[in-house]
Amino acid sequence: MGLTSKKVLLLAVLVAVALFILTVWLWPRLSKGNWRAVLGRIGLLLATQLSLFASIGLFANNSFGFYASWADLFGQEQDPGVVTNYQTGPNGTKLQMLGTERISVENGSRPKSAGRIDKVLIRGEHSKIASPAFVYLPPQYFQKKYANTKFPAALVLTGYPGTAEALYKKLHFPQTQHGLLKQHKMRPTVLVMMRPTVAPPRDTECVDIPNGPQTETFFTKDLRTDIAEHYRIGREAKSWGVMGDSTGGYCALKMTMRHPEAYSTAVALSGVYKAPLDATTGDLFGGSRQLERENNLLWRQRNKSAPPVNLLVTTSKQGEANYHQTLRFIQQTKSPTRISSIILDSGGHNFNTWRREIPAALEWIGNHLKA
C-alpha cells in the first residue's frame, strides 16, 4: 500500500484506537510495582504514542502532499532523476506523453468543457535533466474558435519536497482557473504543474549547481522550449510566467528576476528571498560567494539593475515568517520592475492560506501574460 493510500491512513488510525483500548483494559493488571509491570506500562504507552504520531503524520502528508511515496519519504527515490548523457536525434522528441488525468469539475471528461490534464515527461537537452509534469490545457484549447490560437503559459511549482499532484488535487489550480474563465476574469492559460525537485531527493532551489544538477537551465531553457514545441504556446517571455508556493515561490521570483528573457511575470506565495543551505540542499554554490549573493533576491535588488518584469508577493501580518522580509522586498523594488502584493491579516505557511490567495493570484498572472 502506498504512502498516500487512504487504506494506510485508516489502518494507522485503527491501530492507534486498538492500542488505546488495549492500554485502558490492561492498565489495572499492570499496576503492580515489579519490573514486568513497569516494562508493560512503558511498552503500551510507547506503542500508543507511536501509532498516534504515525496517524497524524500520515494525515498531514495526505493533506499537504509532502511526500509522494515511501521511497520519497526515506530519500530513496531515484526515478526519473538526472539523465546525465541524454541527446536527442535530429527528429527526436524531447517531450513524452505519459497519460491524461480527469479534472474534477462539471463535465470533467469533456476537454471542450473542462479542459484536460496531460502527464508528460520533459527531457532537457541543455540541462540533461528529465522530470515529469502535469500540463493543464484550458477548455478553449480544444474549441474550434481557438484552433489557430497560441496561448500563454504559467509554470506552477510546489514547495520542497511537495508533489506535483497536490497542485491540482489539493490546491486546485486548474479548477480555480476553470471558475475564473467562466466568470471572464482571466485569459485562458496553460498551466505546467511541477515540483522544483527535479533531481530528487536533493533540494536544488532552482540553482545551476556547479558540477551538479543544472536546475535553473532546465526551467528557464529546456522546459519552455519543449512545452512550446509540443503545445500551441507562445515562445516569448511575455507569454510565460511562473508561480509557486514556499520554495516554488522563491524559484518563481529568482528565475524571473535573473532571466527576464524567459519569464516576464512571477507570483510567490509565501516565498522566501534567499536559498537555505542545509542537509537537503548541500553546497548549492560550490563555495562561490558571488553566486550565493546573486541568488539572494534582496541583494540583487540593491546591487543589480532592475529587470522589466511583473512580480506579485504574498504574506500574512500574523502567522508567516516572511512578513518583514516581504515588506522589505516591496520597498526595495525599483523601476522598471512592477511589484504587487497580497497581504492577509493572518495566515500560515500552509495549503489553506495558499488556497485563499490562489484565485486572486491566478487572475493577476493570467491578465499579465500575452501570447
PDB file of N, CA, C and O in Angstrom, residues 204-208 215-216 220 242 248-260 263 266 268 272-273 275 284-285 291 294-297 300 311 329:
ATOM      1  N   THR A 204      17.358  21.489  -4.851  1.00  0.00           N
ATOM      2  CA  THR A 204      18.318  22.293  -5.615  1.00  0.00           C
ATOM      3  C   THR A 204      17.973  23.776  -5.628  1.00  0.00           C
ATOM      4  O   THR A 204      18.766  24.582  -6.135  1.00  0.00           O
ATOM      5  N   GLU A 205      16.811  24.164  -5.115  1.00  0.00           N
ATOM      6  CA  GLU A 205      16.415  25.574  -5.027  1.00  0.00           C
ATOM      7  C   GLU A 205      16.508  26.280  -6.384  1.00  0.00           C
ATOM      8  O   GLU A 205      16.793  27.474  -6.460  1.00  0.00           O
ATOM      9  N   CYS A 206      16.279  25.523  -7.462  1.00  0.00           N
ATOM     10  CA  CYS A 206      16.287  26.080  -8.829  1.00  0.00           C
ATOM     11  C   CYS A 206      17.609  26.775  -9.158  1.00  0.00           C
ATOM     12  O   CYS A 206      17.636  27.825  -9.817  1.00  0.00           O
ATOM     13  N   VAL A 207      18.701  26.183  -8.713  1.00  0.00           N
ATOM     14  CA  VAL A 207      20.042  26.723  -8.943  1.00  0.00           C
ATOM     15  C   VAL A 207      20.782  25.828  -9.937  1.00  0.00           C
ATOM     16  O   VAL A 207      20.618  24.610  -9.916  1.00  0.00           O
ATOM     17  N   ASP A 208      21.587  26.422 -10.808  1.00  0.00           N
ATOM     18  CA  ASP A 208      22.551  25.657 -11.593  1.00  0.00           C
ATOM     19  C   ASP A 208      23.742  25.380 -10.685  1.00  0.00           C
ATOM     20  O   ASP A 208      24.623  26.228 -10.508  1.00  0.00           O
ATOM     21  N   THR A 215      19.504  22.932 -12.627  1.00  0.00           N
ATOM     22  CA  THR A 215      18.054  23.099 -12.475  1.00  0.00           C
ATOM     23  C   THR A 215      17.550  24.392 -13.095  1.00  0.00           C
ATOM     24  O   THR A 215      16.483  24.426 -13.711  1.00  0.00           O
ATOM     25  N   GLU A 216      18.285  25.469 -12.924  1.00  0.00           N
ATOM     26  CA  GLU A 216      17.860  26.753 -13.482  1.00  0.00           C
ATOM     27  C   GLU A 216      17.803  26.694 -15.007  1.00  0.00           C
ATOM     28  O   GLU A 216      16.863  27.196 -15.627  1.00  0.00           O
ATOM     29  N   THR A 220      14.462  27.439 -17.201  1.00  0.00           N
ATOM     30  CA  THR A 220      14.454  28.671 -17.995  1.00  0.00           C
ATOM     31  C   THR A 220      14.691  28.432 -19.486  1.00  0.00           C
ATOM     32  O   THR A 220      14.353  29.296 -20.303  1.00  0.00           O
ATOM     33  N   VAL A 242       5.654  32.364 -14.067  1.00  0.00           N
ATOM     34  CA  VAL A 242       5.937  31.258 -13.151  1.00  0.00           C
ATOM     35  C   VAL A 242       5.439  31.655 -11.771  1.00  0.00           C
ATOM     36  O   VAL A 242       5.592  32.790 -11.345  1.00  0.00           O
ATOM     37  N   GLY A 248       8.898  26.980  -4.169  1.00  0.00           N
ATOM     38  CA  GLY A 248       8.453  27.310  -5.525  1.00  0.00           C
ATOM     39  C   GLY A 248       8.280  28.800  -5.724  1.00  0.00           C
ATOM     40  O   GLY A 248       8.495  29.333  -6.824  1.00  0.00           O
ATOM     41  N   GLY A 249       7.885  29.519  -4.664  1.00  0.00           N
ATOM     42  CA  GLY A 249       7.757  30.969  -4.750  1.00  0.00           C
ATOM     43  C   GLY A 249       9.105  31.648  -4.892  1.00  0.00           C
ATOM     44  O   GLY A 249       9.260  32.597  -5.669  1.00  0.00           O
ATOM     45  N   TYR A 250      10.090  31.174  -4.134  1.00  0.00           N
ATOM     46  CA  TYR A 250      11.455  31.700  -4.280  1.00  0.00           C
ATOM     47  C   TYR A 250      11.954  31.458  -5.701  1.00  0.00           C
ATOM     48  O   TYR A 250      12.522  32.349  -6.342  1.00  0.00           O
ATOM     49  N   CYS A 251      11.737  30.246  -6.212  1.00  0.00           N
ATOM     50  CA  CYS A 251      12.160  29.927  -7.581  1.00  0.00           C
ATOM     51  C   CYS A 251      11.489  30.853  -8.594  1.00  0.00           C
ATOM     52  O   CYS A 251      12.129  31.319  -9.545  1.00  0.00           O
ATOM     53  N   ALA A 252      10.203  31.123  -8.394  1.00  0.00           N
ATOM     54  CA  ALA A 252       9.460  31.971  -9.332  1.00  0.00           C
ATOM     55  C   ALA A 252      10.074  33.362  -9.405  1.00  0.00           C
ATOM     56  O   ALA A 252      10.333  33.897 -10.497  1.00  0.00           O
ATOM     57  N   LEU A 253      10.303  33.972  -8.251  1.00  0.00           N
ATOM     58  CA  LEU A 253      10.891  35.318  -8.229  1.00  0.00           C
ATOM     59  C   LEU A 253      12.293  35.310  -8.808  1.00  0.00           C
ATOM     60  O   LEU A 253      12.653  36.158  -9.642  1.00  0.00           O
ATOM     61  N   LYS A 254      13.102  34.357  -8.365  1.00  0.00           N
ATOM     62  CA  LYS A 254      14.505  34.344  -8.764  1.00  0.00           C
ATOM     63  C   LYS A 254      14.666  34.142 -10.260  1.00  0.00           C
ATOM     64  O   LYS A 254      15.429  34.871 -10.915  1.00  0.00           O
ATOM     65  N   MET A 255      13.951  33.176 -10.821  1.00  0.00           N
ATOM     66  CA  MET A 255      14.123  32.888 -12.247  1.00  0.00           C
ATOM     67  C   MET A 255      13.621  34.037 -13.109  1.00  0.00           C
ATOM     68  O   MET A 255      14.172  34.302 -14.176  1.00  0.00           O
ATOM     69  N   THR A 256      12.583  34.736 -12.646  1.00  0.00           N
ATOM     70  CA  THR A 256      12.072  35.873 -13.413  1.00  0.00           C
ATOM     71  C   THR A 256      13.012  37.063 -13.307  1.00  0.00           C
ATOM     72  O   THR A 256      13.262  37.762 -14.305  1.00  0.00           O
ATOM     73  N   MET A 257      13.566  37.300 -12.117  1.00  0.00           N
ATOM     74  CA  MET A 257      14.494  38.416 -11.945  1.00  0.00           C
ATOM     75  C   MET A 257      15.823  38.163 -12.653  1.00  0.00           C
ATOM     76  O   MET A 257      16.430  39.080 -13.215  1.00  0.00           O
ATOM     77  N   ARG A 258      16.276  36.909 -12.652  1.00  0.00           N
ATOM     78  CA  ARG A 258      17.555  36.577 -13.285  1.00  0.00           C
ATOM     79  C   ARG A 258      17.427  36.317 -14.789  1.00  0.00           C
ATOM     80  O   ARG A 258      18.398  36.473 -15.532  1.00  0.00           O
ATOM     81  N   HIS A 259      16.222  35.932 -15.225  1.00  0.00           N
ATOM     82  CA  HIS A 259      16.038  35.576 -16.637  1.00  0.00           C
ATOM     83  C   HIS A 259      14.761  36.220 -17.205  1.00  0.00           C
ATOM     84  O   HIS A 259      13.807  35.524 -17.551  1.00  0.00           O
ATOM     85  N   PRO A 260      14.764  37.556 -17.315  1.00  0.00           N
ATOM     86  CA  PRO A 260      13.582  38.220 -17.893  1.00  0.00           C
ATOM     87  C   PRO A 260      13.359  37.863 -19.358  1.00  0.00           C
ATOM     88  O   PRO A 260      12.271  38.093 -19.888  1.00  0.00           O
ATOM     89  N   TYR A 263      10.991  34.536 -18.504  1.00  0.00           N
ATOM     90  CA  TYR A 263       9.727  34.762 -17.814  1.00  0.00           C
ATOM     91  C   TYR A 263       9.527  36.256 -17.573  1.00  0.00           C
ATOM     92  O   TYR A 263      10.436  36.942 -17.096  1.00  0.00           O
ATOM     93  N   ALA A 266       5.947  36.816 -12.350  1.00  0.00           N
ATOM     94  CA  ALA A 266       6.149  35.816 -11.297  1.00  0.00           C
ATOM     95  C   ALA A 266       5.222  36.083 -10.125  1.00  0.00           C
ATOM     96  O   ALA A 266       4.921  37.228  -9.793  1.00  0.00           O
ATOM     97  N   ALA A 268       4.900  34.719  -6.028  1.00  0.00           N
ATOM     98  CA  ALA A 268       5.485  33.955  -4.926  1.00  0.00           C
ATOM     99  C   ALA A 268       4.492  33.904  -3.779  1.00  0.00           C
ATOM    100  O   ALA A 268       4.223  34.920  -3.139  1.00  0.00           O
ATOM    101  N   VAL A 272      10.349  32.722   0.083  1.00  0.00           N
ATOM    102  CA  VAL A 272      11.498  33.277   0.792  1.00  0.00           C
ATOM    103  C   VAL A 272      12.339  34.023  -0.238  1.00  0.00           C
ATOM    104  O   VAL A 272      12.060  33.985  -1.434  1.00  0.00           O
ATOM    105  N   TYR A 273      13.382  34.702   0.220  1.00  0.00           N
ATOM    106  CA  TYR A 273      14.152  35.562  -0.673  1.00  0.00           C
ATOM    107  C   TYR A 273      15.632  35.172  -0.730  1.00  0.00           C
ATOM    108  O   TYR A 273      16.434  35.860  -1.357  1.00  0.00           O
ATOM    109  N   ALA A 275      18.076  31.340  -0.724  1.00  0.00           N
ATOM    110  CA  ALA A 275      18.089  29.876  -0.660  1.00  0.00           C
ATOM    111  C   ALA A 275      18.711  29.402   0.648  1.00  0.00           C
ATOM    112  O   ALA A 275      19.763  29.895   1.054  1.00  0.00           O
ATOM    113  N   LEU A 284      25.068  24.450  -2.591  1.00  0.00           N
ATOM    114  CA  LEU A 284      24.420  24.866  -3.837  1.00  0.00           C
ATOM    115  C   LEU A 284      25.324  25.697  -4.735  1.00  0.00           C
ATOM    116  O   LEU A 284      25.131  25.734  -5.952  1.00  0.00           O
ATOM    117  N   PHE A 285      26.319  26.373  -4.142  1.00  0.00           N
ATOM    118  CA  PHE A 285      27.055  27.382  -4.901  1.00  0.00           C
ATOM    119  C   PHE A 285      28.531  27.042  -5.096  1.00  0.00           C
ATOM    120  O   PHE A 285      29.303  27.893  -5.540  1.00  0.00           O
ATOM    121  N   LEU A 291      28.175  33.752  -6.484  1.00  0.00           N
ATOM    122  CA  LEU A 291      26.990  33.033  -6.945  1.00  0.00           C
ATOM    123  C   LEU A 291      25.927  33.011  -5.853  1.00  0.00           C
ATOM    124  O   LEU A 291      24.731  33.145  -6.141  1.00  0.00           O
ATOM    125  N   GLU A 294      24.240  36.420  -5.812  1.00  0.00           N
ATOM    126  CA  GLU A 294      23.396  36.657  -6.980  1.00  0.00           C
ATOM    127  C   GLU A 294      22.079  35.900  -6.903  1.00  0.00           C
ATOM    128  O   GLU A 294      21.126  36.234  -7.608  1.00  0.00           O
ATOM    129  N   ASN A 295      22.013  34.870  -6.043  1.00  0.00           N
ATOM    130  CA  ASN A 295      20.766  34.142  -5.826  1.00  0.00           C
ATOM    131  C   ASN A 295      20.018  34.620  -4.584  1.00  0.00           C
ATOM    132  O   ASN A 295      18.993  34.053  -4.226  1.00  0.00           O
ATOM    133  N   ASN A 296      20.542  35.659  -3.946  1.00  0.00           N
ATOM    134  CA  ASN A 296      19.876  36.321  -2.833  1.00  0.00           C
ATOM    135  C   ASN A 296      19.080  37.491  -3.410  1.00  0.00           C
ATOM    136  O   ASN A 296      19.649  38.467  -3.906  1.00  0.00           O
ATOM    137  N   LEU A 297      17.759  37.412  -3.358  1.00  0.00           N
ATOM    138  CA  LEU A 297      16.930  38.373  -4.080  1.00  0.00           C
ATOM    139  C   LEU A 297      16.998  39.770  -3.495  1.00  0.00           C
ATOM    140  O   LEU A 297      16.916  40.767  -4.231  1.00  0.00           O
ATOM    141  N   ARG A 300      20.161  41.215  -4.812  1.00  0.00           N
ATOM    142  CA  ARG A 300      20.018  41.577  -6.225  1.00  0.00           C
ATOM    143  C   ARG A 300      19.331  42.923  -6.373  1.00  0.00           C
ATOM    144  O   ARG A 300      19.708  43.729  -7.215  1.00  0.00           O
ATOM    145  N   LEU A 311       5.996  41.330 -10.704  1.00  0.00           N
ATOM    146  CA  LEU A 311       6.144  40.444  -9.554  1.00  0.00           C
ATOM    147  C   LEU A 311       4.977  40.622  -8.591  1.00  0.00           C
ATOM    148  O   LEU A 311       4.542  41.749  -8.328  1.00  0.00           O
ATOM    149  N   PHE A 329      11.253  43.627   0.640  1.00  0.00           N
ATOM    150  CA  PHE A 329      11.360  43.336  -0.792  1.00  0.00           C
ATOM    151  C   PHE A 329      10.519  44.323  -1.602  1.00  0.00           C
ATOM    152  O   PHE A 329      10.961  44.839  -2.634  1.00  0.00           O
TER     153      PHE A 329
END
